[in-house]
Amino acid sequence: MRLNVTKSKNAASLYVIKSVYNSKTQSNYSKIVEKLGTEAELREKLNGADPYEWAKEYIKELNKKEKEGKREVLVKYSQSKVIPKDEQRFFNGGYLFLQKIYHELRLDKICKEISQKYKFDYDLDSILSRLIYGRVIFPSSKLATSELSKNFIEQPNFDLHHIYRALEVLAKEADFIQSSLYENSLKVSKRNTGVLFYDCTNYFFEIEQEDGKKQYGPSKEHRPNPIVQMGLFMDGDGIPLAFSINRGNMNEQLTLKPLERKIISDFELSKFVVCTDAGLASEDNRKFNNKCGRSFITTQSIKKLKKHLKNWALDTNGWKLPGSDKTHDISAIDEMLEKATKEEKAKMISKVFYKERWIKENDFEQRLIVTYSIKYRDYQRKIRNSQIERAQKLIDNNPKNIEKCRQNDYKRFIHKTACTSNGEVADNKIYSIDNDTILQEQAFDGFYGVCTSLEDSVSEIIKINHRRWEIEECFRIMKSEFKARPVYLSNDDRIEAHFITCFISLIVYRLLEKRLNEEFSCQEIITGLRNMDFFEIKGEGYIPTYTRTDFTDALHEAFGFRTDYQIVSTQIMKKNFKNTKK
């Protein structure tokens, strides 16, 4: 800030002015901060002292307060003055915290390397960063993201056609991006690569025509649309590690080995435990992860075990508790629960019993662990009883809607007969609850099977397997919060690039979540970032219009800068920009 004197025939007026940069015109202009008064008025007020010397000292003090962030800002508004046309005044600043992690992962450097290789003229870093911030804060199509990016305080410098050109390049460099991102992430957060979780999901398209990787296949949402499959590896801390996009009609068991080989070669990882669900646990995949320092843990359906193993698993005798060699008969647990006190009952329900044995088939040996839990048994029965009630309501109220059902559909408990009790052909089908099916399912309540090549303690193996829910949560976040589906893109390379941005967004989000010590839900974090809006005061700074909460306090504490002052000066906001790009 500096002194400006405007002279007329009758008086000289003193003003405090400052230079303001206009990003649109890329030029500076002067803005009046405060009118001090005329020379005569100030001499009278200062009892004859020199008004110019006083003004210089006053402005020096203002500059000092400005530098310390203590200057009081006064802004005048007129009730009769119309706001400027086409002037944007509200901006989102929540992206700054994502930007900090984006630059810590050196994604800007990755973009620079790719740009030097292809020598295009658009700003890949600006495009990729906005696609990632937009995917987390306001997930939309590429067209909408191009427009919504203008809501960020720092404006984008690309056009829509640049985005589509960039997608093709990102697809070509997918492997390089993933391996570089892993290497850079090691400097940001500890990566537990001793245990890797793998799972598959699919994403549907609004386009009905099969083409390339878009193929009709078994949709997890049971939609009649073409799909692509995503295979995802996650490390032991819940942070995504690598992904692949495969044809929608491809057997998901065949997707594991190609991606795992890439991890072994590109990430230079060799010794780890791969944890999967039963659907991905083919014998071929188990054998692949039973050599060269690798091991596996996979769920095992007890219903699909051979008869002698199934009988052994369901036998009520020979059960142990972790850390003890004493055997128990689980058939006596219900009787013990009836006699137990409330405290004793709570302890018994929390216990997990187990039995184990090594099995060998086709010259392949693995360890079978079966657990039994009262809590898990009661949960399964509660779900089933709810399904039986729905089935009975359907029989009583609307039997016409009873059709062929899926494997876990509640309609599986409905028995259909086409004849009477006398053996005569009935005019209409007779429906009733199928008690035989209920009894068959009840026999497996509370039991859970795991196969592994590890010789670790049972409790440690159960603990690792229990964390598979986190990879399911990764898919849920991408599908729900990040709105990665339906996919509207057509070309395979653009589809691949779409999921690259979703994958990077998920890594950035997970690291943000960990920096906040996992104290807030996904909805709280994303909604909080989305609501962090600012009103710009030209030449002065930005006024936060969001509500200060425990979440915003934790965010500022974790990242080491604040945006929740009554007004954030332009100078302070520029420091924040610089801080987030280190």
Coordinates of C-alpha atoms in Angstrom, one line a residue:
M1 CA 0.0 0.0 0.0
R2 CA 1.1 3.5 -0.7
L3 CA 0.0 7.2 -0.5
N4 CA -1.8 8.8 -3.3
V5 CA -2.6 12.6 -3.5
T6 CA -5.3 13.9 -5.7
K7 CA -5.2 17.7 -6.2
S8 CA -8.0 20.0 -7.4
K9 CA -8.4 23.8 -7.5
N10 CA -9.6 24.0 -3.9
A11 CA -8.0 21.1 -2.1
A12 CA -5.6 18.2 -2.0
S13 CA -7.1 14.8 -1.0
L14 CA -5.0 12.0 0.5
Y15 CA -5.8 8.3 -0.2
V16 CA -4.3 4.9 0.7
I17 CA -4.1 2.8 -2.5
K18 CA -2.7 -0.6 -3.4
S19 CA -1.9 -2.4 -6.7
V20 CA -4.3 -5.2 -7.7
Y21 CA -3.6 -7.9 -10.3
N22 CA -6.5 -8.7 -12.7
S23 CA -6.0 -12.3 -13.8
K24 CA -8.5 -11.9 -16.7
T25 CA -6.7 -9.0 -18.3
Q26 CA -3.3 -10.0 -16.9
S27 CA -2.6 -6.4 -15.8
N28 CA -2.3 -4.4 -12.6
Y29 CA -4.7 -1.6 -11.5
S30 CA -4.8 0.7 -8.5
K31 CA -7.5 0.3 -5.8
I32 CA -8.4 2.8 -3.1
V33 CA -8.1 1.1 0.3
E34 CA -9.1 4.1 2.4
K35 CA -9.7 7.9 2.0
L36 CA -7.8 9.7 4.7
G37 CA -9.3 13.2 4.0
T38 CA -8.2 16.5 2.6
E39 CA -4.9 18.3 3.5
A40 CA -6.8 21.0 5.4
E41 CA -9.0 18.5 7.3
L42 CA -6.0 16.5 8.4
R43 CA -4.0 19.6 9.5
E44 CA -6.9 20.6 11.7
K45 CA -7.3 17.1 13.1
L46 CA -3.6 16.8 13.7
N47 CA -3.3 20.2 15.4
G48 CA -1.1 21.7 12.7
A49 CA 1.2 18.6 12.2
D50 CA 2.3 17.7 8.7
P51 CA -0.5 15.5 7.2
Y52 CA 1.9 14.0 4.6
E53 CA 4.4 12.7 7.2
W54 CA 1.5 11.4 9.3
A55 CA 0.0 9.6 6.3
K56 CA 3.3 7.9 5.5
E57 CA 3.7 6.6 9.0
Y58 CA 0.0 5.5 9.0
I59 CA 0.5 3.6 5.8
K60 CA 3.8 2.1 7.1
E61 CA 1.8 0.7 10.1
L62 CA -0.9 -0.6 7.8
N63 CA 1.7 -2.5 5.7
K64 CA 3.1 -3.9 8.8
K65 CA -0.3 -5.2 10.0
E66 CA -1.0 -6.4 6.4
K67 CA 2.2 -8.5 6.5
E68 CA 1.3 -9.9 10.0
G69 CA -2.2 -10.6 8.8
K70 CA -3.7 -8.2 11.5
R71 CA -5.1 -5.4 9.3
E72 CA -8.8 -4.7 9.6
V73 CA -10.4 -4.7 6.2
L74 CA -13.3 -2.3 5.6
V75 CA -15.4 -2.8 2.5
K76 CA -18.1 -0.4 1.3
Y77 CA -21.2 -1.6 -0.7
S78 CA -23.9 0.5 -2.3
Q79 CA -27.6 -0.4 -2.3
S80 CA -28.0 1.4 -5.6
K81 CA -25.0 0.0 -7.5
V82 CA -25.5 -3.0 -9.7
I83 CA -23.0 -5.8 -9.5
P84 CA -20.7 -6.2 -12.6
K85 CA -22.1 -8.4 -15.4
D86 CA -20.4 -11.8 -16.0
E87 CA -18.1 -11.4 -13.0
Q88 CA -17.6 -14.6 -10.9
R89 CA -17.6 -13.8 -7.2
F90 CA -17.9 -17.3 -5.5
F91 CA -15.1 -19.9 -5.6
N92 CA -14.4 -23.3 -4.0
G93 CA -11.3 -23.6 -2.0
G94 CA -11.7 -27.2 -0.7
Y95 CA -9.6 -28.5 -3.5
L96 CA -6.5 -26.9 -1.9
F97 CA -6.2 -29.8 0.5
L98 CA -6.4 -32.3 -2.4
Q99 CA -3.8 -30.2 -4.3
K100 CA -1.4 -30.5 -1.4
I101 CA -1.5 -34.3 -1.6
Y102 CA -1.5 -34.2 -5.5
H103 CA 1.8 -32.3 -5.4
E104 CA 3.3 -34.5 -2.6
L105 CA 2.7 -37.4 -4.9
R106 CA 4.6 -35.4 -7.6
L107 CA 1.9 -35.9 -10.1
D108 CA 2.9 -32.6 -11.6
K109 CA 6.3 -34.0 -12.3
I110 CA 4.8 -37.2 -13.8
C111 CA 2.7 -34.9 -16.1
K112 CA 5.9 -33.0 -17.0
E113 CA 7.7 -36.2 -18.0
I114 CA 4.8 -37.3 -20.1
S115 CA 4.5 -33.8 -21.8
Q116 CA 8.2 -33.9 -22.7
K117 CA 7.8 -37.3 -24.3
Y118 CA 4.8 -36.3 -26.5
K119 CA 5.5 -32.6 -26.9
F120 CA 1.9 -31.3 -27.0
D121 CA 1.0 -27.7 -26.3
Y122 CA -1.7 -28.1 -23.7
D123 CA -1.1 -28.2 -19.9
L124 CA -1.5 -31.9 -18.9
D125 CA -0.9 -31.1 -15.2
S126 CA -3.8 -28.5 -15.2
I127 CA -6.1 -31.0 -16.9
L128 CA -5.2 -34.1 -14.7
S129 CA -5.4 -32.1 -11.5
R130 CA -8.8 -30.6 -12.3
L131 CA -10.1 -34.0 -13.3
I132 CA -9.0 -35.4 -9.9
Y133 CA -10.2 -32.5 -7.8
G134 CA -13.5 -32.5 -9.7
R135 CA -13.9 -36.3 -9.3
V136 CA -13.7 -36.0 -5.5
I137 CA -15.6 -32.7 -5.0
F138 CA -18.2 -32.5 -7.7
P139 CA -18.0 -35.7 -9.9
S140 CA -19.4 -35.1 -13.4
S141 CA -18.9 -35.8 -17.0
K142 CA -15.8 -34.4 -18.7
L143 CA -17.9 -31.6 -20.3
A144 CA -19.3 -30.6 -16.9
T145 CA -15.9 -30.9 -15.2
S146 CA -14.4 -28.5 -17.7
E147 CA -17.0 -25.9 -16.6
L148 CA -17.1 -26.7 -12.9
S149 CA -13.3 -26.4 -12.8
K150 CA -13.9 -22.6 -13.1
N151 CA -15.4 -22.7 -9.6
F152 CA -11.9 -23.3 -8.1
I153 CA -10.1 -20.2 -6.9
E154 CA -7.2 -21.0 -9.3
Q155 CA -8.6 -21.0 -12.8
P156 CA -8.0 -23.7 -15.4
N157 CA -6.1 -23.0 -18.6
F158 CA -7.4 -25.5 -21.0
D159 CA -10.4 -26.1 -23.3
L160 CA -12.7 -29.1 -23.5
H161 CA -11.0 -30.6 -26.6
H162 CA -7.7 -30.6 -24.6
I163 CA -9.3 -32.9 -22.0
Y164 CA -10.2 -35.5 -24.6
R165 CA -6.8 -35.3 -26.2
A166 CA -5.2 -35.7 -22.8
L167 CA -7.3 -38.8 -22.0
E168 CA -5.7 -40.6 -25.0
V169 CA -2.2 -39.8 -23.7
L170 CA -3.1 -40.9 -20.1
A171 CA -4.3 -44.2 -21.3
K172 CA -1.0 -44.9 -23.2
E173 CA 1.0 -44.0 -20.0
A174 CA -1.2 -46.0 -17.6
D175 CA 1.5 -48.4 -16.5
F176 CA 4.1 -45.5 -16.1
I177 CA 1.7 -43.5 -14.0
Q178 CA 0.9 -46.4 -11.7
S179 CA 4.5 -47.4 -11.1
S180 CA 5.6 -43.7 -10.6
L181 CA 2.7 -43.0 -8.3
Y182 CA 3.6 -46.0 -6.1
E183 CA 7.3 -44.9 -5.9
N184 CA 6.3 -41.3 -5.1
S185 CA 3.7 -42.4 -2.5
L186 CA 6.5 -44.1 -0.4
K187 CA 7.7 -40.6 0.4
V188 CA 4.2 -39.5 1.5
S189 CA 3.0 -42.4 3.5
K190 CA 4.2 -45.8 4.7
R191 CA 2.9 -48.5 2.4
N192 CA 2.2 -52.0 3.8
T193 CA 3.0 -54.1 0.8
G194 CA 3.4 -57.3 2.9
V195 CA -0.3 -58.0 2.4
L196 CA -2.1 -57.2 -0.8
F197 CA -5.9 -57.4 -1.3
Y198 CA -7.4 -58.1 -4.7
D199 CA -10.9 -57.9 -5.9
C200 CA -12.9 -57.3 -9.1
T201 CA -16.0 -55.3 -9.9
N202 CA -17.7 -54.0 -13.0
Y203 CA -19.0 -50.7 -14.4
F204 CA -21.9 -50.3 -16.7
F205 CA -22.4 -48.1 -19.7
E206 CA -25.3 -46.1 -21.0
I207 CA -24.3 -47.1 -24.5
E208 CA -26.0 -50.4 -25.5
Q209 CA -23.6 -51.4 -28.3
E210 CA -20.8 -53.9 -27.5
D211 CA -17.4 -52.7 -28.6
G212 CA -13.8 -53.3 -27.5
K213 CA -13.7 -53.9 -23.8
K214 CA -17.4 -52.9 -23.4
Q215 CA -19.0 -56.4 -23.5
Y216 CA -22.1 -58.0 -22.1
G217 CA -21.2 -60.0 -19.0
P218 CA -22.5 -60.9 -15.5
S219 CA -23.2 -57.5 -14.0
K220 CA -23.0 -57.2 -10.3
E221 CA -25.9 -54.7 -10.5
H222 CA -27.9 -57.1 -12.7
R223 CA -28.2 -54.4 -15.4
P224 CA -28.8 -55.3 -19.1
N225 CA -25.9 -53.0 -20.2
P226 CA -22.4 -53.6 -21.6
I227 CA -19.8 -53.6 -18.8
V228 CA -16.0 -53.4 -18.3
Q229 CA -14.3 -55.2 -15.4
M230 CA -11.9 -53.5 -13.0
G231 CA -9.3 -55.5 -11.1
L232 CA -7.9 -53.6 -8.1
F233 CA -5.0 -54.3 -5.8
M234 CA -5.0 -52.6 -2.4
D235 CA -2.2 -52.6 0.1
G236 CA -2.5 -53.6 3.7
D237 CA -3.2 -50.1 4.8
G238 CA -6.2 -49.7 2.6
I239 CA -4.5 -47.5 -0.1
P240 CA -5.0 -48.6 -3.8
L241 CA -1.9 -50.0 -5.4
A242 CA -2.6 -50.9 -9.0
F243 CA -5.6 -51.6 -11.3
S244 CA -6.5 -53.0 -14.7
I245 CA -9.5 -52.7 -17.0
N246 CA -10.6 -55.8 -18.7
R247 CA -13.4 -57.0 -21.0
G248 CA -16.8 -57.2 -19.5
N249 CA -17.2 -60.9 -20.5
M250 CA -13.9 -62.0 -19.2
N251 CA -13.7 -64.6 -16.4
E252 CA -12.6 -62.6 -13.4
Q253 CA -10.3 -65.4 -12.1
L254 CA -8.1 -64.7 -15.2
T255 CA -7.6 -61.1 -14.3
L256 CA -5.4 -61.6 -11.2
K257 CA -2.2 -63.0 -12.6
P258 CA -1.5 -60.4 -15.4
L259 CA -1.9 -57.5 -12.9
E260 CA 0.1 -59.2 -10.2
R261 CA 2.9 -59.8 -12.7
K262 CA 3.0 -56.1 -13.5
I263 CA 3.3 -55.3 -9.7
I264 CA 6.1 -57.8 -9.4
S265 CA 8.1 -56.3 -12.4
D266 CA 7.1 -52.6 -12.3
F267 CA 6.9 -52.1 -8.5
E268 CA 9.8 -54.4 -7.7
L269 CA 7.7 -56.3 -5.1
S270 CA 8.3 -60.0 -4.6
K271 CA 7.3 -61.2 -1.1
F272 CA 3.7 -60.6 -0.2
V273 CA 0.5 -62.3 0.8
V274 CA -2.4 -62.0 -1.6
C275 CA -5.9 -62.0 0.0
T276 CA -9.0 -62.6 -2.2
D277 CA -12.5 -63.8 -1.9
A278 CA -13.7 -67.2 -3.0
G279 CA -14.7 -66.1 -6.5
L280 CA -11.1 -65.3 -7.4
A281 CA -9.5 -68.2 -5.6
S282 CA -9.1 -70.7 -8.5
E283 CA -6.6 -73.5 -7.9
D284 CA -4.4 -71.9 -10.6
N285 CA -4.3 -68.6 -8.7
R286 CA -3.5 -70.3 -5.4
K287 CA -0.6 -72.2 -7.0
F288 CA 0.7 -69.0 -8.6
N289 CA 0.8 -67.4 -5.1
N290 CA 2.4 -70.3 -3.4
K291 CA 5.9 -69.8 -4.7
C292 CA 8.8 -67.3 -4.9
G293 CA 8.1 -65.9 -1.4
R294 CA 4.4 -65.2 -2.1
S295 CA 1.5 -66.7 -0.1
F296 CA -2.3 -66.5 -0.3
I297 CA -5.3 -66.2 2.0
T298 CA -8.7 -66.8 0.4
T299 CA -12.2 -67.4 1.6
Q300 CA -13.5 -70.9 1.1
S301 CA -17.2 -71.9 0.7
I302 CA -17.9 -74.7 3.2
K303 CA -20.9 -75.7 1.0
K304 CA -18.5 -76.4 -1.9
L305 CA -16.1 -78.6 0.2
K306 CA -15.9 -82.3 -0.5
K307 CA -18.3 -84.4 1.6
H308 CA -15.6 -85.6 4.1
L309 CA -14.3 -82.1 4.6
K310 CA -17.8 -80.6 4.9
N311 CA -18.6 -83.2 7.6
W312 CA -15.4 -82.3 9.4
A313 CA -16.1 -78.6 9.2
L314 CA -19.6 -78.9 10.6
D315 CA -18.8 -81.4 13.3
T316 CA -19.5 -79.8 16.7
N317 CA -16.5 -81.4 18.4
G318 CA -12.9 -80.4 18.3
W319 CA -13.2 -76.6 18.3
K320 CA -10.5 -74.3 19.9
L321 CA -10.1 -70.7 21.0
P322 CA -7.0 -68.8 19.8
G323 CA -4.2 -69.1 22.3
S324 CA -5.5 -72.3 23.8
D325 CA -5.3 -76.0 23.1
K326 CA -8.4 -76.9 25.0
T327 CA -11.2 -78.3 22.7
H328 CA -14.9 -77.4 22.9
D329 CA -18.2 -78.8 21.8
I330 CA -20.0 -75.9 20.1
S331 CA -23.4 -77.6 20.4
A332 CA -23.3 -76.8 24.1
I333 CA -22.9 -73.1 23.6
D334 CA -26.7 -72.3 23.4
E335 CA -27.4 -74.0 26.7
M336 CA -24.5 -72.2 28.3
L337 CA -25.8 -68.8 27.0
E338 CA -29.2 -69.4 28.6
K339 CA -27.5 -69.9 32.0
A340 CA -25.0 -67.1 31.6
T341 CA -25.2 -63.6 33.2
K342 CA -25.4 -60.6 30.9
E343 CA -21.6 -60.0 31.2
E344 CA -20.8 -63.6 30.6
K345 CA -23.1 -63.8 27.6
A346 CA -21.4 -60.8 26.0
K347 CA -18.0 -62.4 26.4
M348 CA -19.2 -65.7 24.9
I349 CA -20.9 -64.0 21.9
S350 CA -17.6 -62.2 21.1
K351 CA -15.5 -65.4 21.0
V352 CA -14.5 -67.0 17.7
F353 CA -13.9 -70.7 17.8
Y354 CA -11.8 -72.5 15.1
K355 CA -10.5 -75.8 13.8
E356 CA -7.9 -76.4 11.2
R357 CA -6.2 -79.1 9.1
W358 CA -3.9 -79.4 6.1
I359 CA -5.5 -80.8 2.9
K360 CA -3.7 -82.1 -0.2
E361 CA -5.3 -82.4 -3.6
N362 CA -3.6 -82.7 -7.0
D363 CA -0.2 -82.5 -5.4
F364 CA -1.2 -79.1 -3.9
E365 CA -1.2 -78.7 -0.2
Q366 CA -3.0 -75.9 1.7
R367 CA -4.3 -75.1 5.1
L368 CA -8.1 -75.1 5.7
I369 CA -9.3 -73.0 8.7
V370 CA -12.9 -73.0 9.7
T371 CA -14.2 -70.5 12.3
Y372 CA -17.5 -70.5 14.2
S373 CA -19.0 -67.4 15.7
I374 CA -22.3 -66.9 17.7
K375 CA -22.4 -63.3 16.6
Y376 CA -22.0 -64.3 12.9
R377 CA -24.6 -67.1 13.3
D378 CA -27.1 -64.7 14.8
Y379 CA -26.5 -62.1 12.1
Q380 CA -27.1 -64.7 9.3
R381 CA -30.3 -65.9 11.0
K382 CA -31.6 -62.3 11.4
I383 CA -31.1 -61.7 7.7
R384 CA -32.7 -65.0 6.8
N385 CA -35.7 -64.4 9.0
S386 CA -36.3 -61.0 7.4
Q387 CA -36.1 -62.7 4.0
I388 CA -38.6 -65.4 5.1
E389 CA -41.0 -62.7 6.3
R390 CA -40.8 -61.0 2.9
A391 CA -41.4 -64.3 1.1
Q392 CA -44.5 -65.0 3.3
K393 CA -45.9 -61.5 2.5
L394 CA -45.4 -62.2 -1.2
I395 CA -47.3 -65.5 -0.9
D396 CA -50.1 -63.9 1.0
N397 CA -50.5 -60.7 -0.9
N398 CA -49.1 -60.9 -4.4
P399 CA -48.3 -64.4 -5.6
K400 CA -48.4 -63.3 -9.2
N401 CA -45.0 -61.6 -8.7
I402 CA -43.3 -64.9 -7.8
E403 CA -40.8 -65.6 -10.5
K404 CA -37.5 -67.3 -11.0
C405 CA -35.2 -65.9 -8.3
R406 CA -31.4 -65.3 -8.0
Q407 CA -29.1 -67.3 -5.7
N408 CA -29.6 -65.0 -2.6
D409 CA -33.0 -63.7 -3.4
Y410 CA -35.6 -64.1 -0.6
K411 CA -37.9 -65.9 -3.2
R412 CA -35.6 -68.9 -2.8
F413 CA -37.6 -69.8 0.3
I414 CA -40.9 -70.1 -1.6
H415 CA -41.8 -73.7 -2.6
K416 CA -44.0 -74.0 -5.7
T417 CA -46.2 -77.0 -6.4
A418 CA -48.5 -77.7 -9.3
C419 CA -50.6 -80.4 -7.7
T420 CA -52.8 -80.9 -4.6
S421 CA -52.1 -83.1 -1.6
N422 CA -54.1 -85.8 -3.3
G423 CA -51.8 -85.7 -6.3
E424 CA -54.3 -84.0 -8.6
V425 CA -53.2 -81.3 -11.0
A426 CA -54.0 -77.9 -9.5
D427 CA -55.7 -75.2 -11.5
N428 CA -53.2 -72.7 -10.1
K429 CA -49.7 -73.1 -8.6
I430 CA -49.6 -73.5 -4.8
Y431 CA -47.0 -71.5 -2.9
S432 CA -45.6 -72.2 0.6
I433 CA -42.5 -71.5 2.6
D434 CA -39.8 -74.1 1.8
N435 CA -38.7 -75.4 5.2
D436 CA -36.3 -77.9 3.7
T437 CA -34.3 -75.0 2.1
I438 CA -34.3 -73.1 5.4
L439 CA -33.0 -76.1 7.4
Q440 CA -30.3 -76.7 4.8
E441 CA -29.0 -73.2 5.1
Q442 CA -29.3 -73.1 8.9
A443 CA -26.8 -75.9 9.1
F444 CA -24.1 -73.5 7.9
D445 CA -25.0 -70.6 10.2
G446 CA -22.0 -69.2 12.0
F447 CA -19.4 -71.1 10.0
Y448 CA -16.7 -69.4 7.9
G449 CA -13.9 -71.0 5.9
V450 CA -10.5 -69.8 4.9
C451 CA -7.7 -71.5 2.9
T452 CA -4.1 -70.4 3.1
S453 CA -0.5 -71.4 2.5
L454 CA 0.7 -69.5 5.6
E455 CA 1.7 -71.2 8.8
D456 CA 1.0 -68.1 10.9
S457 CA -1.4 -68.1 13.9
V458 CA -5.1 -68.5 13.2
S459 CA -5.9 -65.2 14.8
E460 CA -3.4 -63.3 12.5
I461 CA -4.8 -65.0 9.4
I462 CA -8.4 -64.1 10.4
K463 CA -7.4 -60.6 11.2
I464 CA -5.9 -60.2 7.7
N465 CA -8.9 -61.7 5.9
H466 CA -11.3 -59.5 7.9
R467 CA -9.9 -56.4 6.3
R468 CA -11.2 -57.4 2.8
W469 CA -14.1 -55.1 3.5
E470 CA -11.8 -52.1 2.8
I471 CA -11.4 -53.0 -0.9
E472 CA -15.1 -53.4 -1.1
E473 CA -15.3 -49.9 0.4
C474 CA -12.9 -48.6 -2.3
F475 CA -15.3 -49.8 -5.0
R476 CA -18.3 -48.3 -3.2
I477 CA -16.6 -44.9 -3.0
M478 CA -15.7 -45.0 -6.7
K479 CA -19.2 -46.0 -7.7
S480 CA -21.2 -43.9 -5.3
E481 CA -19.3 -40.8 -4.1
F482 CA -17.1 -40.5 -7.2
K483 CA -19.9 -41.5 -9.6
A484 CA -17.6 -43.5 -11.8
R485 CA -20.6 -45.1 -13.4
P486 CA -22.4 -45.1 -15.7
V487 CA -19.6 -44.5 -18.1
Y488 CA -20.4 -42.4 -21.1
L489 CA -17.1 -42.7 -23.0
S490 CA -16.9 -45.0 -26.1
N491 CA -13.2 -45.5 -27.0
D492 CA -11.2 -48.0 -25.0
D493 CA -8.3 -45.5 -24.4
R494 CA -10.7 -42.9 -23.1
I495 CA -12.4 -45.5 -20.9
E496 CA -9.0 -46.5 -19.5
A497 CA -8.1 -42.9 -18.8
H498 CA -11.4 -42.3 -17.1
F499 CA -10.5 -45.0 -14.6
I500 CA -7.0 -43.7 -14.2
T501 CA -8.4 -40.5 -12.9
C502 CA -10.8 -42.4 -10.6
F503 CA -7.9 -44.5 -9.3
I504 CA -5.7 -41.5 -8.6
S505 CA -8.6 -39.7 -7.0
L506 CA -9.1 -42.7 -4.7
I507 CA -5.4 -42.7 -3.7
V508 CA -5.5 -38.9 -3.0
Y509 CA -8.8 -39.4 -1.0
R510 CA -7.4 -42.3 1.1
L511 CA -4.2 -40.4 2.0
L512 CA -6.4 -37.4 3.0
E513 CA -8.5 -39.7 5.1
K514 CA -5.4 -41.1 6.9
R515 CA -4.1 -37.6 7.4
L516 CA -7.3 -36.9 9.3
N517 CA -6.7 -40.0 11.4
E518 CA -9.8 -41.6 9.9
E519 CA -12.0 -39.6 12.3
F520 CA -14.5 -38.6 9.6
S521 CA -16.8 -40.5 7.3
C522 CA -16.4 -40.4 3.5
Q523 CA -19.6 -38.3 3.3
E524 CA -18.4 -35.8 5.9
I525 CA -15.1 -35.3 4.1
I526 CA -16.4 -34.9 0.6
T527 CA -19.4 -32.7 1.7
G528 CA -17.0 -30.6 3.8
L529 CA -14.6 -30.0 0.9
R530 CA -17.5 -29.3 -1.5
N531 CA -19.0 -26.7 0.9
M532 CA -15.7 -24.8 1.4
D533 CA -16.7 -21.7 -0.7
F534 CA -15.3 -18.2 -0.6
F535 CA -16.6 -14.8 -1.7
E536 CA -14.0 -12.8 -3.4
I537 CA -13.5 -9.1 -2.4
K538 CA -11.5 -7.7 -5.4
G539 CA -8.2 -6.4 -4.3
E540 CA -8.6 -7.5 -0.6
G541 CA -9.0 -11.3 -0.5
Y542 CA -11.6 -14.0 0.1
I543 CA -14.3 -14.3 2.8
P544 CA -15.1 -17.9 3.8
T545 CA -18.8 -18.5 3.5
Y546 CA -18.7 -22.1 4.9
T547 CA -19.5 -23.1 8.4
R548 CA -16.5 -23.8 10.6
T549 CA -16.7 -27.3 12.1
D550 CA -14.6 -30.0 13.8
F551 CA -13.9 -31.3 10.3
T552 CA -12.5 -27.9 9.0
D553 CA -10.5 -27.5 12.2
A554 CA -9.0 -30.9 11.8
L555 CA -8.3 -30.2 8.1
H556 CA -6.4 -27.0 8.8
E557 CA -4.5 -28.6 11.7
A558 CA -3.4 -31.6 9.5
F559 CA -2.3 -29.5 6.6
G560 CA -0.6 -26.6 8.4
F561 CA -2.5 -23.7 6.8
R562 CA -5.8 -22.0 7.5
T563 CA -8.6 -20.7 5.3
D564 CA -11.1 -19.9 8.1
Y565 CA -10.1 -16.3 9.0
Q566 CA -12.9 -13.7 8.7
I567 CA -11.1 -12.6 5.5
V568 CA -8.2 -14.4 3.9
S569 CA -6.1 -11.7 2.2
T570 CA -4.9 -12.1 -1.3
Q571 CA -1.4 -12.3 -0.1
I572 CA -2.2 -15.1 2.4
M573 CA -4.2 -17.0 -0.2
K574 CA -1.2 -16.8 -2.6
K575 CA 1.0 -18.3 0.2
N576 CA -1.6 -21.1 0.5
F577 CA -1.3 -21.8 -3.2
K578 CA 2.4 -21.9 -3.0
N579 CA 2.3 -24.1 0.2
T580 CA 0.0 -26.7 -1.5
K581 CA 2.3 -27.0 -4.5
K582 CA 5.5 -27.8 -2.6

